Coordinates of C-alpha atoms in Angstrom, one line a residue:
Chain E
M1 CA -5.9 21.8 -49.7
L2 CA -7.5 24.8 -51.6
E3 CA -5.4 27.4 -53.4
P4 CA -5.9 30.9 -52.2
G5 CA -9.3 32.4 -52.1
A6 CA -10.8 29.3 -53.1
A7 CA -12.7 29.2 -50.3
A8 CA -14.8 32.5 -50.3
L9 CA -15.8 31.3 -53.9
I10 CA -16.8 28.4 -52.9
A11 CA -18.7 29.6 -49.5
A12 CA -20.6 31.9 -52.3
D13 CA -21.7 29.0 -54.1
V14 CA -23.0 27.0 -51.0
D15 CA -24.9 30.2 -49.5
H16 CA -26.6 30.8 -52.8
A17 CA -27.1 27.3 -53.3
Q18 CA -29.1 27.5 -49.3
T19 CA -30.7 30.0 -49.8
H20 CA -32.2 29.2 -53.5
A21 CA -32.4 25.7 -52.5
H22 CA -30.9 23.7 -55.4
T23 CA -28.5 20.7 -55.1
M24 CA -24.9 21.4 -56.8
P25 CA -22.3 19.4 -57.3
K26 CA -20.0 18.0 -54.8
I27 CA -17.1 20.5 -54.3
S28 CA -14.8 17.8 -54.2
D29 CA -15.3 17.2 -57.7
A30 CA -13.9 21.3 -58.6
H31 CA -11.5 21.0 -56.0
P32 CA -10.0 17.7 -55.7
G33 CA -7.2 18.1 -53.3
M34 CA -9.8 19.8 -51.0
T35 CA -9.6 18.7 -47.4
I36 CA -11.5 19.0 -44.6
D37 CA -9.6 22.0 -42.6
D38 CA -10.5 23.4 -46.2
G39 CA -14.2 22.0 -45.5
Y40 CA -14.3 24.2 -42.4
D41 CA -12.4 27.3 -43.8
V42 CA -15.6 27.3 -45.9
Q43 CA -17.4 27.5 -42.8
D44 CA -15.6 30.4 -42.0
A45 CA -15.6 32.1 -45.1
L46 CA -20.3 31.6 -45.2
L47 CA -20.0 32.8 -41.1
G48 CA -18.8 36.5 -43.0
R49 CA -21.2 36.3 -45.2
W50 CA -24.0 35.4 -43.2
E51 CA -22.9 37.6 -39.9
A52 CA -22.4 40.4 -43.2
R53 CA -26.0 39.8 -43.2
G54 CA -26.8 40.2 -39.4
R55 CA -27.4 36.5 -38.8
Q56 CA -26.5 35.8 -35.5
L57 CA -24.2 32.4 -34.4
I58 CA -25.8 30.7 -31.5
G59 CA -24.2 27.6 -30.8
Y60 CA -22.5 24.3 -32.8
K61 CA -24.2 20.8 -34.3
A62 CA -22.3 17.5 -34.6
G63 CA -21.9 15.0 -37.2
L64 CA -20.6 11.9 -37.6
T65 CA -21.3 11.0 -33.6
S66 CA -21.2 7.2 -33.6
R67 CA -17.9 5.1 -34.0
A68 CA -19.4 3.4 -37.3
K69 CA -20.0 6.4 -39.0
M70 CA -16.7 7.8 -38.1
A71 CA -15.5 4.1 -39.7
Q72 CA -17.1 4.4 -42.1
M73 CA -15.9 8.4 -43.4
G74 CA -12.7 7.2 -42.6
V75 CA -12.0 10.3 -39.2
D76 CA -12.0 9.6 -35.9
V77 CA -13.1 12.9 -34.4
P78 CA -16.9 14.2 -35.2
S79 CA -17.7 17.0 -37.7
F80 CA -18.9 20.6 -36.3
G81 CA -21.5 22.9 -37.8
M82 CA -22.8 26.1 -37.2
L83 CA -25.9 27.1 -35.6
M84 CA -27.6 30.1 -36.8
R85 CA -29.9 31.9 -34.6
D86 CA -32.9 32.3 -37.7
T87 CA -32.9 28.2 -38.0
C88 CA -34.1 27.9 -34.1
E89 CA -38.2 26.9 -34.3
A90 CA -40.6 26.7 -31.9
E91 CA -41.9 23.4 -30.4
G92 CA -45.0 22.8 -31.0
G93 CA -45.8 24.7 -33.9
T94 CA -45.8 24.4 -37.6
L95 CA -42.1 24.6 -39.1
S96 CA -41.7 25.6 -42.9
T97 CA -40.0 23.0 -45.1
E98 CA -39.8 26.1 -47.5
G99 CA -36.8 26.5 -49.4
L100 CA -35.6 23.4 -48.3
I101 CA -34.6 20.9 -50.7
H102 CA -35.0 17.0 -49.2
P103 CA -35.4 17.6 -45.7
R104 CA -34.9 14.8 -43.2
V105 CA -35.7 15.0 -39.3
E106 CA -33.3 13.3 -36.3
A107 CA -33.0 13.6 -32.9
E108 CA -30.6 14.1 -30.5
I109 CA -29.7 15.9 -26.8
A110 CA -29.4 19.6 -26.8
F111 CA -26.2 21.2 -23.8
V112 CA -26.8 25.0 -23.3
T113 CA -24.2 26.8 -21.7
S114 CA -23.7 29.1 -19.1
A115 CA -20.0 29.6 -18.8
D116 CA -17.5 29.8 -21.3
L117 CA -15.7 27.0 -22.7
A118 CA -11.8 26.7 -23.9
G119 CA -8.8 24.5 -24.3
P120 CA -7.6 21.2 -25.8
N121 CA -8.5 19.2 -22.9
V122 CA -11.8 20.5 -21.2
S123 CA -13.2 17.6 -18.8
P124 CA -16.6 15.8 -19.4
E125 CA -17.1 17.3 -15.3
E126 CA -15.9 20.6 -16.6
I127 CA -18.7 21.3 -19.0
L128 CA -21.1 19.8 -17.0
A129 CA -20.7 22.2 -14.3
A130 CA -20.6 24.8 -17.2
T131 CA -24.0 23.5 -18.6
D132 CA -26.7 25.5 -18.4
Y133 CA -29.2 22.6 -19.2
V134 CA -29.5 20.0 -21.5
I135 CA -33.2 19.5 -23.1
P136 CA -34.4 17.1 -26.0
A137 CA -34.0 18.6 -29.9
I138 CA -34.3 17.6 -33.2
E139 CA -32.7 18.4 -36.0
I140 CA -34.0 19.3 -39.7
I141 CA -31.2 18.7 -41.9
D142 CA -31.3 18.8 -45.9
S143 CA -27.9 18.8 -47.9
R144 CA -27.3 20.6 -50.9
F145 CA -25.5 17.8 -52.7
E146 CA -27.8 15.3 -54.6
K147 CA -29.3 12.1 -52.1
F148 CA -27.5 13.4 -49.4
K149 CA -24.3 11.6 -51.6
F150 CA -20.8 14.0 -50.1
D151 CA -17.6 13.5 -49.0
L152 CA -16.7 14.4 -45.8
A153 CA -15.0 17.7 -46.8
S154 CA -18.1 18.7 -49.5
V155 CA -20.4 18.2 -46.4
V156 CA -18.4 20.2 -44.0
A157 CA -18.1 23.1 -46.3
D158 CA -22.1 22.8 -46.5
N159 CA -22.2 23.8 -42.5
G160 CA -23.2 20.2 -42.0
S161 CA -26.3 19.8 -43.6
S162 CA -28.3 22.3 -41.2
A163 CA -31.1 23.6 -41.8
R164 CA -33.1 24.6 -38.9
F165 CA -33.2 22.4 -35.2
V166 CA -35.7 23.0 -32.6
I167 CA -35.5 22.7 -29.0
G168 CA -38.1 21.9 -26.2
G169 CA -40.0 19.5 -23.7
R170 CA -38.7 19.3 -20.6
A171 CA -35.0 21.0 -19.3
R172 CA -32.9 19.2 -16.8
R173 CA -29.5 20.2 -14.6
A174 CA -26.5 18.0 -16.6
V175 CA -25.2 17.5 -13.4
G176 CA -26.5 14.5 -11.4
L177 CA -28.6 13.2 -14.5
D178 CA -28.1 9.9 -16.4
L179 CA -27.1 10.9 -19.5
D180 CA -25.8 8.2 -21.1
A181 CA -28.9 5.9 -21.5
V182 CA -31.6 7.9 -21.9
G183 CA -34.4 7.1 -23.9
V184 CA -35.8 8.2 -27.3
V185 CA -38.5 7.4 -29.4
L186 CA -38.9 9.2 -32.9
E187 CA -42.6 9.1 -34.1
I188 CA -43.4 10.7 -38.0
N189 CA -47.9 10.7 -37.8
G190 CA -48.0 9.0 -35.0
E191 CA -45.7 5.6 -36.5
P192 CA -43.0 4.8 -34.0
M193 CA -39.5 4.8 -36.7
A194 CA -36.6 4.8 -33.9
F195 CA -36.0 3.8 -31.0
A196 CA -33.3 4.8 -29.2
S197 CA -30.3 6.2 -26.4
S198 CA -28.7 9.5 -25.7
G199 CA -25.3 6.4 -25.3
A200 CA -25.4 6.9 -29.5
V201 CA -23.8 9.3 -29.5
L202 CA -19.7 8.7 -28.6
G203 CA -21.5 6.5 -25.5
H204 CA -22.5 9.8 -23.8
P205 CA -23.2 13.0 -25.3
V206 CA -20.8 14.9 -22.9
N207 CA -17.8 13.2 -25.6
V208 CA -19.2 15.3 -28.3
T209 CA -19.2 18.3 -26.0
Q210 CA -15.7 18.1 -24.9
L211 CA -14.6 17.4 -28.8
L212 CA -16.3 20.5 -30.2
V213 CA -14.2 22.5 -27.3
A214 CA -10.8 20.5 -28.4
W215 CA -11.9 21.4 -31.9
L216 CA -12.6 24.8 -31.9
H217 CA -9.7 25.3 -29.6
S218 CA -7.5 23.8 -32.3
R219 CA -9.4 27.2 -34.8
G220 CA -8.4 29.1 -32.1
R221 CA -11.7 29.7 -30.9
I222 CA -13.9 28.9 -27.7
L223 CA -17.4 28.1 -26.7
P224 CA -18.7 30.2 -25.4
A225 CA -21.3 30.9 -22.5
G226 CA -24.9 31.2 -23.6
S227 CA -24.3 28.5 -26.5
V228 CA -26.5 25.6 -28.2
V229 CA -25.0 22.3 -28.8
L230 CA -26.4 19.5 -30.8
T231 CA -24.7 16.4 -29.5
G232 CA -25.4 14.6 -33.0
A233 CA -28.1 11.9 -33.9
V234 CA -29.4 9.7 -31.7
T235 CA -31.6 7.9 -34.4
E236 CA -31.0 7.7 -38.3
A237 CA -32.7 11.0 -39.8
F238 CA -35.7 9.9 -41.9
P239 CA -37.5 12.3 -44.6
I240 CA -40.2 14.6 -44.0
K241 CA -42.9 16.4 -45.9
P242 CA -45.6 19.2 -45.5
G243 CA -48.4 17.7 -43.4
D244 CA -46.9 15.2 -40.8
A245 CA -46.5 15.4 -37.6
V246 CA -42.9 14.8 -35.1
C247 CA -42.7 13.7 -32.2
A248 CA -39.5 13.1 -30.2
R249 CA -39.9 11.6 -26.8
F250 CA -37.3 11.5 -24.5
Q251 CA -37.4 9.4 -20.9
D252 CA -37.7 11.9 -18.2
M253 CA -37.2 14.9 -20.6
G254 CA -40.7 15.1 -21.9
S255 CA -41.5 16.0 -25.5
I256 CA -40.9 17.7 -28.5
N257 CA -43.6 17.7 -31.3
V258 CA -43.9 20.0 -34.0
R259 CA -46.1 20.2 -37.1
I260 CA -44.0 19.9 -40.7
A261 CA -45.8 22.8 -42.8
Chain O
M1 CA -53.2 -30.0 -40.6
A2 CA -51.6 -31.0 -37.4
L3 CA -48.0 -32.6 -36.7
D4 CA -48.4 -36.6 -35.5
P5 CA -47.6 -37.0 -32.0
S6 CA -44.0 -39.6 -33.0
T7 CA -43.4 -37.0 -35.4
I8 CA -43.4 -33.5 -33.0
N9 CA -41.9 -36.2 -30.1
R10 CA -39.0 -36.7 -32.8
F11 CA -38.1 -33.1 -33.7
G12 CA -38.7 -32.4 -29.1
D13 CA -35.6 -35.0 -28.9
E14 CA -33.6 -34.3 -32.2
L15 CA -33.6 -30.8 -30.5
Y16 CA -33.2 -31.6 -27.2
A17 CA -29.7 -33.8 -28.8
A18 CA -28.6 -30.6 -30.8
L19 CA -28.5 -29.2 -27.5
V20 CA -27.3 -31.0 -25.1
D21 CA -24.2 -32.3 -28.3
G22 CA -24.1 -28.2 -29.3
R23 CA -24.6 -28.8 -33.1
T24 CA -27.1 -27.7 -35.4
I25 CA -29.9 -29.6 -37.3
P26 CA -32.3 -28.6 -40.3
N27 CA -34.5 -26.3 -39.9
L28 CA -38.0 -28.4 -38.9
R29 CA -40.4 -26.3 -41.4
D30 CA -39.3 -28.0 -44.4
R31 CA -39.5 -31.6 -43.1
A32 CA -42.7 -30.9 -41.8
P33 CA -44.3 -28.3 -44.4
G34 CA -48.2 -28.7 -42.5
M35 CA -46.6 -27.6 -39.5
S36 CA -48.5 -25.1 -37.3
I37 CA -47.7 -22.8 -34.5
V38 CA -49.2 -24.7 -31.9
D39 CA -47.8 -27.8 -33.3
A40 CA -44.1 -26.0 -32.6
Y41 CA -44.6 -25.6 -28.6
Q42 CA -45.6 -28.8 -28.5
V43 CA -42.4 -29.4 -29.9
Q44 CA -41.2 -27.3 -27.6
A45 CA -42.6 -28.8 -24.2
R46 CA -41.1 -32.3 -25.3
M47 CA -37.6 -30.3 -25.3
L48 CA -38.8 -29.1 -22.1
V49 CA -39.2 -32.0 -20.8
H50 CA -35.9 -33.8 -21.2
R51 CA -34.1 -30.6 -19.8
L52 CA -36.5 -31.5 -16.4
A53 CA -35.7 -34.8 -16.6
A54 CA -32.1 -33.5 -16.5
G55 CA -33.1 -31.8 -13.6
E56 CA -33.6 -28.8 -14.5
T57 CA -35.9 -26.3 -13.0
V58 CA -38.5 -23.9 -14.8
V59 CA -37.7 -20.3 -12.9
G60 CA -39.5 -18.1 -15.8
K61 CA -40.7 -17.3 -19.6
K62 CA -38.7 -15.7 -22.3
I63 CA -40.9 -12.9 -25.0
G64 CA -39.7 -13.2 -28.3
V65 CA -40.4 -12.0 -31.8
T66 CA -41.4 -8.3 -30.1
S67 CA -40.1 -5.9 -32.7
R68 CA -42.1 -4.7 -36.1
A69 CA -38.9 -5.9 -37.4
V70 CA -38.3 -9.0 -36.3
Q71 CA -41.8 -9.8 -36.7
Q72 CA -41.6 -8.8 -40.5
A73 CA -38.6 -10.7 -40.6
I74 CA -39.9 -14.0 -39.7
G75 CA -43.2 -13.3 -41.2
V76 CA -45.3 -13.2 -38.0
F77 CA -47.7 -10.8 -36.5
E78 CA -47.0 -11.6 -32.8
P79 CA -44.3 -12.3 -30.2
D80 CA -43.7 -15.5 -29.3
F81 CA -42.1 -17.6 -26.2
G82 CA -40.1 -19.9 -24.9
I83 CA -39.3 -21.3 -21.2
L84 CA -36.4 -20.0 -18.7
T85 CA -34.7 -23.3 -16.9
S86 CA -32.1 -22.3 -14.4
A87 CA -29.7 -23.8 -15.6
M88 CA -29.8 -21.2 -18.4
E89 CA -29.2 -18.0 -15.3
Y90 CA -25.4 -16.9 -15.1
A91 CA -24.2 -14.7 -12.5
D92 CA -24.0 -10.7 -13.7
G93 CA -20.3 -10.1 -15.0
A94 CA -19.7 -14.2 -15.8
E95 CA -17.6 -15.4 -17.7
V96 CA -19.7 -18.2 -19.8
P97 CA -17.6 -20.8 -21.5
W98 CA -17.9 -20.1 -25.5
E99 CA -18.5 -24.1 -25.9
T100 CA -21.3 -23.9 -24.3
L101 CA -23.1 -21.8 -27.1
I102 CA -23.5 -23.5 -30.7
Q103 CA -24.3 -20.0 -32.4
P104 CA -25.3 -17.5 -29.8
K105 CA -25.9 -13.2 -30.4
A106 CA -26.9 -11.3 -27.9
E107 CA -30.2 -9.0 -26.6
A108 CA -30.4 -6.1 -24.3
E109 CA -33.4 -6.6 -22.7
I110 CA -35.6 -5.5 -19.4
A111 CA -36.4 -8.3 -16.7
F112 CA -39.8 -8.7 -15.0
V113 CA -39.4 -10.1 -11.3
L114 CA -43.3 -11.2 -10.4
K115 CA -45.0 -10.6 -6.6
R116 CA -47.8 -12.2 -8.1
D117 CA -49.7 -14.8 -9.8
L118 CA -50.9 -13.1 -13.4
V119 CA -53.6 -15.6 -15.1
G120 CA -54.9 -14.3 -18.5
P121 CA -57.1 -14.0 -20.8
G122 CA -58.5 -10.0 -19.3
V123 CA -54.9 -9.2 -17.9
T124 CA -53.7 -5.8 -18.7
A125 CA -50.5 -3.8 -18.5
A126 CA -51.8 -2.1 -15.0
D127 CA -52.5 -5.9 -13.9
V128 CA -48.5 -6.5 -14.8
L129 CA -47.4 -3.5 -13.0
A130 CA -50.0 -4.8 -9.8
A131 CA -48.4 -8.2 -10.3
T132 CA -43.9 -7.3 -10.7
D133 CA -42.2 -6.4 -7.6
H134 CA -39.5 -5.7 -9.2
V135 CA -37.4 -5.0 -13.3
R136 CA -34.0 -5.5 -13.7
A137 CA -31.8 -4.9 -16.7
C138 CA -30.7 -8.0 -18.4
F139 CA -28.5 -9.5 -21.1
E140 CA -30.7 -12.2 -23.0
I141 CA -27.9 -14.7 -25.1
V142 CA -29.8 -16.3 -27.7
D143 CA -29.0 -19.1 -29.7
S144 CA -30.4 -21.3 -32.2
R145 CA -30.2 -25.2 -32.5
I146 CA -31.2 -24.4 -36.2
D147 CA -28.4 -24.8 -39.0
G148 CA -27.2 -21.3 -39.4
W149 CA -30.0 -20.0 -37.7
D150 CA -32.9 -20.6 -40.8
I151 CA -35.8 -19.6 -38.6
R152 CA -39.8 -19.3 -39.4
I153 CA -41.7 -19.0 -36.6
Q154 CA -42.4 -22.8 -36.5
D155 CA -38.6 -23.2 -36.4
T156 CA -38.0 -21.0 -32.8
V157 CA -41.2 -21.5 -31.3
A158 CA -39.9 -25.4 -31.8
D159 CA -36.3 -24.3 -30.6
N160 CA -37.7 -22.8 -26.8
A161 CA -37.8 -19.4 -28.6
S162 CA -34.3 -19.7 -29.6
C163 CA -33.1 -18.9 -25.9
G164 CA -29.7 -19.7 -24.4
V165 CA -28.6 -18.4 -21.3
Y166 CA -29.1 -15.1 -20.0
V167 CA -27.9 -12.6 -17.0
L168 CA -29.4 -10.5 -14.8
G169 CA -28.3 -7.2 -13.4
A170 CA -28.3 -6.6 -9.7
D171 CA -30.3 -3.6 -9.4
K172 CA -34.2 -4.0 -9.0
V173 CA -36.3 -1.3 -9.5
D174 CA -40.1 -0.9 -8.9
P175 CA -41.4 -0.9 -11.7
R176 CA -43.6 2.2 -10.7
D177 CA -40.8 4.0 -10.7
V178 CA -39.3 3.7 -14.4
D179 CA -40.6 4.8 -17.4
L180 CA -41.3 1.5 -18.9
A181 CA -41.7 2.5 -22.9
L182 CA -39.0 5.1 -22.8
A183 CA -36.5 3.3 -21.3
G184 CA -33.2 3.7 -22.8
M185 CA -30.6 1.3 -23.9
V186 CA -27.0 1.1 -24.4
A187 CA -25.1 -1.8 -25.0
M188 CA -20.7 -1.7 -25.8
R189 CA -19.4 -5.0 -26.9
N190 CA -15.4 -4.0 -25.6
G191 CA -15.7 -0.9 -24.8
E192 CA -17.5 1.2 -27.9
V193 CA -21.3 1.6 -28.3
V194 CA -22.6 -1.2 -30.3
V195 CA -26.9 -0.4 -29.8
T196 CA -29.3 1.7 -28.5
G197 CA -32.8 1.4 -27.7
A198 CA -35.3 2.4 -25.8
G199 CA -38.4 0.6 -24.3
A200 CA -41.6 1.1 -26.8
A201 CA -39.0 -1.0 -29.5
V202 CA -40.8 -3.9 -27.2
Q203 CA -44.9 -4.1 -28.1
G204 CA -45.0 -0.5 -27.5
S205 CA -43.8 -0.8 -24.1
P206 CA -42.3 -3.6 -22.4
L207 CA -45.2 -4.2 -19.9
N208 CA -47.4 -4.9 -23.1
A209 CA -45.2 -7.6 -24.0
V210 CA -45.6 -9.3 -20.6
A211 CA -49.5 -9.1 -20.4
W212 CA -49.6 -10.5 -24.2
L213 CA -47.7 -13.1 -22.3
A214 CA -50.3 -13.7 -19.7
N215 CA -53.1 -13.7 -21.5
T216 CA -51.7 -16.1 -24.0
L217 CA -51.0 -19.0 -21.6
G218 CA -54.0 -18.3 -20.2
R219 CA -55.9 -19.6 -23.3
L220 CA -53.5 -22.5 -23.3
G221 CA -55.3 -23.3 -19.7
T222 CA -51.9 -22.5 -17.6
L223 CA -50.4 -18.6 -15.3
L224 CA -47.4 -17.3 -15.6
L225 CA -45.9 -17.6 -11.2
A226 CA -45.2 -15.4 -8.7
G227 CA -41.6 -15.3 -8.6
E228 CA -41.2 -16.0 -12.1
T229 CA -38.5 -14.3 -14.2
I230 CA -39.7 -13.1 -17.9
L231 CA -37.1 -11.7 -20.2
S232 CA -39.5 -9.1 -21.8
G233 CA -38.0 -9.1 -25.3
A234 CA -34.9 -6.9 -27.3
L235 CA -35.0 -3.1 -26.3
G236 CA -32.3 -2.6 -29.6
P237 CA -31.3 -5.1 -32.6
M238 CA -29.5 -8.4 -31.9
F239 CA -26.3 -8.3 -32.3
A240 CA -23.0 -10.4 -33.0
I241 CA -20.5 -11.6 -30.5
E242 CA -17.2 -13.4 -30.6
P243 CA -15.3 -15.8 -27.8
G244 CA -13.5 -13.3 -25.4
D245 CA -15.5 -10.8 -25.4
R246 CA -17.1 -8.5 -22.5
L247 CA -20.7 -7.0 -23.3
T248 CA -21.7 -4.8 -20.8
M249 CA -25.3 -2.1 -20.7
K250 CA -27.0 -0.2 -19.3
V251 CA -31.1 0.6 -19.1
G252 CA -32.0 4.2 -18.0
G253 CA -33.8 4.6 -14.7
I254 CA -32.8 0.7 -14.3
G255 CA -29.7 -0.2 -14.0
A256 CA -27.2 -1.6 -16.0
C257 CA -25.5 -5.6 -16.0
S258 CA -22.7 -7.4 -18.3
I259 CA -21.5 -10.9 -19.5
A260 CA -18.0 -11.9 -20.7
F261 CA -17.5 -14.8 -23.7
S262 CA -14.5 -17.4 -22.8
R263 CA -12.0 -17.5 -25.3
E264 CA -11.6 -20.3 -27.5
S265 CA -10.4 -23.2 -26.4
V266 CA -7.6 -24.3 -28.5
H267 CA -7.8 -28.1 -28.3
A268 CA -10.7 -28.2 -30.5

């Protein structure tokens, strides 16, 4: 457990590291008793700082979305982070890595909701009915910890390594779509780096959204209509550098192209 | 220097005996250092002679070593192929007796069933589309008759491309109705996701792998026949299996299939 007031101080450190693109020691080094819930308290404090500067929360991202990664970290639920409006970049354009430390790219399925989702036990069917569309996404992650080395509480406090994201390609209605085996190929500079399918995230990305809504409920919150949910990487994350061309191709959902600058 | 016919026959005989007895033999490459890939296909043919003599019939081909990762692991830059016989096919959902296998592993693939002959060389992906009756989801259970899977290209080619048994899914899809390069695969082992993948992992597209096979066979003076089944290569990583496992998989836009394995018999 963190001591009272510590979350706000840690949030100030994380905010500084994110704003000035520098690494920081693992938070648990100075706060060895820190829990995952403490990490989410830091996220709440970060959100307070960001909203005070006019930044807007537009959704959530999930991490640790495979059973193998959860087992490695000794948990049985994914981790979640916040998506801020000013980190959403356009497809077909140039994505600047200025201000990032050691960015990596990964591909995933995004949900965009059309109705509020709330409660501890929302069903997959209710989620699909409340989904405006699903759409391809790539996420640029960047850890404020050296070499992406962290424990779960620290990475949660670092907002799940969130940095930038892009949604694009072909939006699809979620109902009636076979979302458990959508093929995904991630290419960098024309070279295929990863071959995967959407089933990589807990067998079906709706399962991640379901866990997100339950987690939000446990924090006294809901997933409001219009939220963007990044359901977790179906591929490994690959380092990117200025000059790289990234292309993520999704079965029957088009593709996303960005040039890294 | 090419292997002499007696060595080729001896290796083929040894591999067949290992298959029948359910045991492994030392790798071939260290016992015949000059062994070429052409030699290895002759050993494969010798092994097949025994299977046909035992009453099995040829029902198709499998393509192996289709991903860059596997090619790098065994030091080659093109796929290989083996022969599918009537004894290798199980029905969708069947339980395979564990004791009939030696050191099996699983791969999820797309199978092609031909409606016309494909005669290489000169076969393109478009020719493969035109000659294909349907595609289906497929589990290939690979197995090696070589000690500890210690294989290079000569060893696996000689050993019928490490083919074991296979199962085809019930759903048959016209190949023109699916994006084969982006067809996504998710495979589950006992209800947990074990691997995922996509068509492009197979030579950029499974169509390219089938074209490669037709062209390779064409140079050897043989062809792919209407009615044959072709396992086009693993969509994702090969994975380990254990007695009692149940595997299911789905290929987006194509369909599902499943296979199970008996528990090890209590009497050894």
